[in-house]
mmCIF file with all atom_site columns, C-alpha atoms in Angstrom:
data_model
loop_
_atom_site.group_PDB
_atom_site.id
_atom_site.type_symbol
_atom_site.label_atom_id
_atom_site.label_alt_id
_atom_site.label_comp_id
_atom_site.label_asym_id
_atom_site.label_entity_id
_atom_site.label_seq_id
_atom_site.pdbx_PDB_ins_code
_atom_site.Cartn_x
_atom_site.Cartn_y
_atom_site.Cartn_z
_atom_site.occupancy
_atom_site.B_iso_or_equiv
_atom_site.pdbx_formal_charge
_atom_site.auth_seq_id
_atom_site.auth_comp_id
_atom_site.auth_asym_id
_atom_site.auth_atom_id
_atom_site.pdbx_PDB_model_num
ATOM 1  C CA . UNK A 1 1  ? 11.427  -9.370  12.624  1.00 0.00 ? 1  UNK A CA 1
ATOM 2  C CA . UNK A 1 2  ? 11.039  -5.701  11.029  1.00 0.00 ? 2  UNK A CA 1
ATOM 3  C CA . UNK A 1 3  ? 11.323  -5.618  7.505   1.00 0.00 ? 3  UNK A CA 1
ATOM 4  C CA . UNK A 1 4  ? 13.952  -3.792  5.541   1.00 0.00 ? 4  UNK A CA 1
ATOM 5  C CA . UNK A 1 5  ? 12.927  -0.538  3.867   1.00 0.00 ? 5  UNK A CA 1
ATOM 6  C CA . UNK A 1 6  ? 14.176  -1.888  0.693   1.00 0.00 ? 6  UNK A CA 1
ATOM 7  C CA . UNK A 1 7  ? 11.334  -4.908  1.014   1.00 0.00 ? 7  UNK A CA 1
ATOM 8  C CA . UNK A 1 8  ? 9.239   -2.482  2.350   1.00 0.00 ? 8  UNK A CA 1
ATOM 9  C CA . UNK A 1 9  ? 9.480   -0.078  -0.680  1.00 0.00 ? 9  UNK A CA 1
ATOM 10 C CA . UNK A 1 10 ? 9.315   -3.472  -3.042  1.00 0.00 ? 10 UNK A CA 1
ATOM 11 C CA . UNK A 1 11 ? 6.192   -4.583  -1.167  1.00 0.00 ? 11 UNK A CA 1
ATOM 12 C CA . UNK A 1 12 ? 4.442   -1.053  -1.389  1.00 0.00 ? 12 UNK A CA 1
ATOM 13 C CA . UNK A 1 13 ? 5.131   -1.065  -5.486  1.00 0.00 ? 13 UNK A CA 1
ATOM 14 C CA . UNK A 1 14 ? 3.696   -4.261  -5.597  1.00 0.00 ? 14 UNK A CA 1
ATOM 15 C CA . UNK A 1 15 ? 0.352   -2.808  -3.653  1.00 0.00 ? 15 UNK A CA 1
ATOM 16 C CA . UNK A 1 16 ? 0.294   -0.330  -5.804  1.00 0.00 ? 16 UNK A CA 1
ATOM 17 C CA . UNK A 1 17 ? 0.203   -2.609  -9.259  1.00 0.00 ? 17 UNK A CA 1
ATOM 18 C CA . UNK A 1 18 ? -2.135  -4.701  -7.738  1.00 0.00 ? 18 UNK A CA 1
ATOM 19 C CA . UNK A 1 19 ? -4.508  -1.342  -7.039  1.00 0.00 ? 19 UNK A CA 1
ATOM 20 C CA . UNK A 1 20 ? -3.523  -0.396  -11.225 1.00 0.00 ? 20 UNK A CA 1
ATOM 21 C CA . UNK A 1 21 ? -4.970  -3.490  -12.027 1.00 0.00 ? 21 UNK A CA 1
ATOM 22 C CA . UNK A 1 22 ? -8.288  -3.835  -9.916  1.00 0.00 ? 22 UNK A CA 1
ATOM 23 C CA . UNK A 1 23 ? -11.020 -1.950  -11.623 1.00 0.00 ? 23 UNK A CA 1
ATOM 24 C CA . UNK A 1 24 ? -13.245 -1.339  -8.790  1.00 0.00 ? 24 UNK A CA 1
ATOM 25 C CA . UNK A 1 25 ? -10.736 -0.424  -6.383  1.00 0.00 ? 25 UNK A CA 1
ATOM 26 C CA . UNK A 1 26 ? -8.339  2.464   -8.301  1.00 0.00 ? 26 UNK A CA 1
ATOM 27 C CA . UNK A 1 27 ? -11.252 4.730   -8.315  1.00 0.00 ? 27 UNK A CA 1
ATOM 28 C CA . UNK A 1 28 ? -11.529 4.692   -5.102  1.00 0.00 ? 28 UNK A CA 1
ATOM 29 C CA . UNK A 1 29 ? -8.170  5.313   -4.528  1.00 0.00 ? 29 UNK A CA 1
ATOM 30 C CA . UNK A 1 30 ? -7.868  7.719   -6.961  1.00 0.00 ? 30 UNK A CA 1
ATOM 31 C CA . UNK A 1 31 ? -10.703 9.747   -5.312  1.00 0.00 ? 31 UNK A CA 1
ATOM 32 C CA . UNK A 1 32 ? -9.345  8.364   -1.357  1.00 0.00 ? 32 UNK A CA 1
ATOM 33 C CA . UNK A 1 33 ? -6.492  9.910   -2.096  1.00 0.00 ? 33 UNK A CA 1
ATOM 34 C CA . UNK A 1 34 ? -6.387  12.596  -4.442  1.00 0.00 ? 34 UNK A CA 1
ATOM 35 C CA . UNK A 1 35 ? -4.068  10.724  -6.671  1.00 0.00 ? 35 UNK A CA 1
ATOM 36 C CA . UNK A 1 36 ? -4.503  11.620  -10.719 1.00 0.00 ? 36 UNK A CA 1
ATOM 37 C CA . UNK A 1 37 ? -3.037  8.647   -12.974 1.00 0.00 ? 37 UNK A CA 1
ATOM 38 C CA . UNK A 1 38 ? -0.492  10.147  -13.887 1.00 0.00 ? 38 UNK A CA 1
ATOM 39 C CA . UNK A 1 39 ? 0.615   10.700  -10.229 1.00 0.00 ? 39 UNK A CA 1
ATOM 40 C CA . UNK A 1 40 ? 0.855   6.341   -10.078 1.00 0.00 ? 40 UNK A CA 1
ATOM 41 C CA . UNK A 1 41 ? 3.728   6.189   -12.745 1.00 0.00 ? 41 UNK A CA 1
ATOM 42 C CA . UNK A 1 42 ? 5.202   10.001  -11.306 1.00 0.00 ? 42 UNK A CA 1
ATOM 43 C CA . UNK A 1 43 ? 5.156   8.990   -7.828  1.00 0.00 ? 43 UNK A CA 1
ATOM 44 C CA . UNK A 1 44 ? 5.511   5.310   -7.455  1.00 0.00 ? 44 UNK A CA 1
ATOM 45 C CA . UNK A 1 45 ? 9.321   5.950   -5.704  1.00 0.00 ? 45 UNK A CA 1
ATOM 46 C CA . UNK A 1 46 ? 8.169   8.635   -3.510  1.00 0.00 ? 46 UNK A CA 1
ATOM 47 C CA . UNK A 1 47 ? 8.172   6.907   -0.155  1.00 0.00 ? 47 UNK A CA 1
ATOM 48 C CA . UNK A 1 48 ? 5.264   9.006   1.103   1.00 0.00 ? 48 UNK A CA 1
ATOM 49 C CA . UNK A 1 49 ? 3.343   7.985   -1.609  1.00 0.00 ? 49 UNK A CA 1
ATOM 50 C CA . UNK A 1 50 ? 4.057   4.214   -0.851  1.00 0.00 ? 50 UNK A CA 1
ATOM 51 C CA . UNK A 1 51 ? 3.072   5.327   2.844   1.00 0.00 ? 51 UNK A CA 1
ATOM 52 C CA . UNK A 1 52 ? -0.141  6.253   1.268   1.00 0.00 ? 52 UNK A CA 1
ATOM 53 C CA . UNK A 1 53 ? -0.530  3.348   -0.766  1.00 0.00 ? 53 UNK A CA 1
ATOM 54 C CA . UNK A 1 54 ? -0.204  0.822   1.906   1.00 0.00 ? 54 UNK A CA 1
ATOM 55 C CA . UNK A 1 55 ? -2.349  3.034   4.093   1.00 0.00 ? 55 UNK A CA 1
ATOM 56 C CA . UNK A 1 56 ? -5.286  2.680   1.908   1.00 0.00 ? 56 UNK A CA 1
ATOM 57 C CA . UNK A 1 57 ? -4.669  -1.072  1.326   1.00 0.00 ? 57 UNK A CA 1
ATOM 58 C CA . UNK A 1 58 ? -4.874  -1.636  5.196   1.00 0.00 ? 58 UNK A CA 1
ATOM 59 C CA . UNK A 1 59 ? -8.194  0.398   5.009   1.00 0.00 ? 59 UNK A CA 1
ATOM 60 C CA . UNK A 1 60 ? -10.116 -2.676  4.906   1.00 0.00 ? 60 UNK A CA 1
ATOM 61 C CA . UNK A 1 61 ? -9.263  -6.482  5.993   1.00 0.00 ? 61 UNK A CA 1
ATOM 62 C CA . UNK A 1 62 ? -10.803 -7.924  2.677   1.00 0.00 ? 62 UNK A CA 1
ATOM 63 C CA . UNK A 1 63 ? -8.507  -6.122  0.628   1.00 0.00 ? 63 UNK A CA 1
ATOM 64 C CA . UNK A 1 64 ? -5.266  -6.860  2.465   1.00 0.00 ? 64 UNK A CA 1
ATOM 65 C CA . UNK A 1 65 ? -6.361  -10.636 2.323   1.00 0.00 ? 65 UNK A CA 1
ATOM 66 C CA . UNK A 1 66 ? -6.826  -10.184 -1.286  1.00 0.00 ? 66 UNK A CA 1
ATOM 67 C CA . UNK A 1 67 ? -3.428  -8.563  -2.031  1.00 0.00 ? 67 UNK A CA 1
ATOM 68 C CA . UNK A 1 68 ? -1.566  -10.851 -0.159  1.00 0.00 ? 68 UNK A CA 1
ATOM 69 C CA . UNK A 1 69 ? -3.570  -13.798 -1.213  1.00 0.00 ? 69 UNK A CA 1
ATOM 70 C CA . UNK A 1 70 ? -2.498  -12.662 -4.927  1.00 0.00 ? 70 UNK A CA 1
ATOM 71 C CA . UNK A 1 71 ? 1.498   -12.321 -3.674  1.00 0.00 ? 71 UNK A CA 1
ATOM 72 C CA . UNK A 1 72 ? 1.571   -15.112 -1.392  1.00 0.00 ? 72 UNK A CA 1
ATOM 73 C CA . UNK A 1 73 ? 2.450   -12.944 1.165   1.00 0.00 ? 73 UNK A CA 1
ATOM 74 C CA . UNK A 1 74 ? 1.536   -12.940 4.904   1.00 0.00 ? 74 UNK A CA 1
ATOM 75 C CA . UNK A 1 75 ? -1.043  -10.756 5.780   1.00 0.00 ? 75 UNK A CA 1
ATOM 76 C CA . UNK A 1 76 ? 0.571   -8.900  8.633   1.00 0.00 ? 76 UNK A CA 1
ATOM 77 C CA . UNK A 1 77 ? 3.538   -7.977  5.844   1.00 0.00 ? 77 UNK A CA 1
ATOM 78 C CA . UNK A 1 78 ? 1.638   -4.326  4.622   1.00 0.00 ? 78 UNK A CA 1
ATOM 79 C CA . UNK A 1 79 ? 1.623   -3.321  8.488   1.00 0.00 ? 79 UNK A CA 1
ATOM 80 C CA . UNK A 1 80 ? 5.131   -4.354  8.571   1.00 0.00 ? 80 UNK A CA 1
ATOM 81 C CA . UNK A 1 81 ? 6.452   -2.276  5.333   1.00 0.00 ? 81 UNK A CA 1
ATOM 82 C CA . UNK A 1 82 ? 4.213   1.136   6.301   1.00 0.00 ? 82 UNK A CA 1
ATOM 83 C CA . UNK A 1 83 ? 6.326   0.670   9.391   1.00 0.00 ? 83 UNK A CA 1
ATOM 84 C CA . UNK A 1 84 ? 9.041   0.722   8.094   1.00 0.00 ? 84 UNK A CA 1
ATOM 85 C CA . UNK A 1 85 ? 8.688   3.279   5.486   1.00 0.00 ? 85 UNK A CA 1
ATOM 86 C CA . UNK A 1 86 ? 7.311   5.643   8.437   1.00 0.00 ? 86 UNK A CA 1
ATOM 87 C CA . UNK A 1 87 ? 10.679  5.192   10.083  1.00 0.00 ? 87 UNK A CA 1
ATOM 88 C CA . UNK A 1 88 ? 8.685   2.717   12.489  1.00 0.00 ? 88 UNK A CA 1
ATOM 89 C CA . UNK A 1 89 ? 6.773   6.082   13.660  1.00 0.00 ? 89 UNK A CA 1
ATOM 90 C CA . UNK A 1 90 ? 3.327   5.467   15.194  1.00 0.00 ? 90 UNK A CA 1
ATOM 91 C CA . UNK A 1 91 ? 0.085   6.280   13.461  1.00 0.00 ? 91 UNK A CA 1
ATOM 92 C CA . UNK A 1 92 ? -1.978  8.313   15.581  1.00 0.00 ? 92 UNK A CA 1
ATOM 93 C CA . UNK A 1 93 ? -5.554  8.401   13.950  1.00 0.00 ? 93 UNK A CA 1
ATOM 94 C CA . UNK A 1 94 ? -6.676  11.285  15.630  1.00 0.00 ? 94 UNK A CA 1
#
């Protein structure tokens, strides 16, 4: 079952405090991204910054299992809340 975008938002906020508070893996956010620190507090509602968020999260398997280790979350739930802050849109890596 699709989540709502409301969980979806909450979920991607959460992503984004657990990248804030991993040392190693902000930088490379930061630099992934383009992001400056103020843009985390600035832009933390924008949904295409959440998009962005949980896009780098699902960049690699061991950190996905490591955020959702840390919320006791399932591990297919990131997928689930880009999808539904895309509108459910396809991602065509092209």
């Amino acid at each position: 079952m699709p989540i709502s975008t409301d969980s979806a938002e909450t979920l991607a906020l959460r992503a984004l405090a657990w990248l804030v508070g991993n040392d190693e893996l902000l930088p490379v956010f930061l630099g992934s991204t383009g992001a400056a620190t103020e843009d985390l507090r600035d832009r933390a509602g924008d949904p295409d910054f959440a998009v962005s968020v949980l896009d780098f999260l699902m960049l690699d398997d061991s950190w996905v299992i490591a955020f959702c280790d840390t919320n006791s979350i399932p591990y297919d739930r990131p997928a689930q809340a880009r999808a539904a802050l895309s509108g459910n849109a396809d991602t065509h890596w092209t």
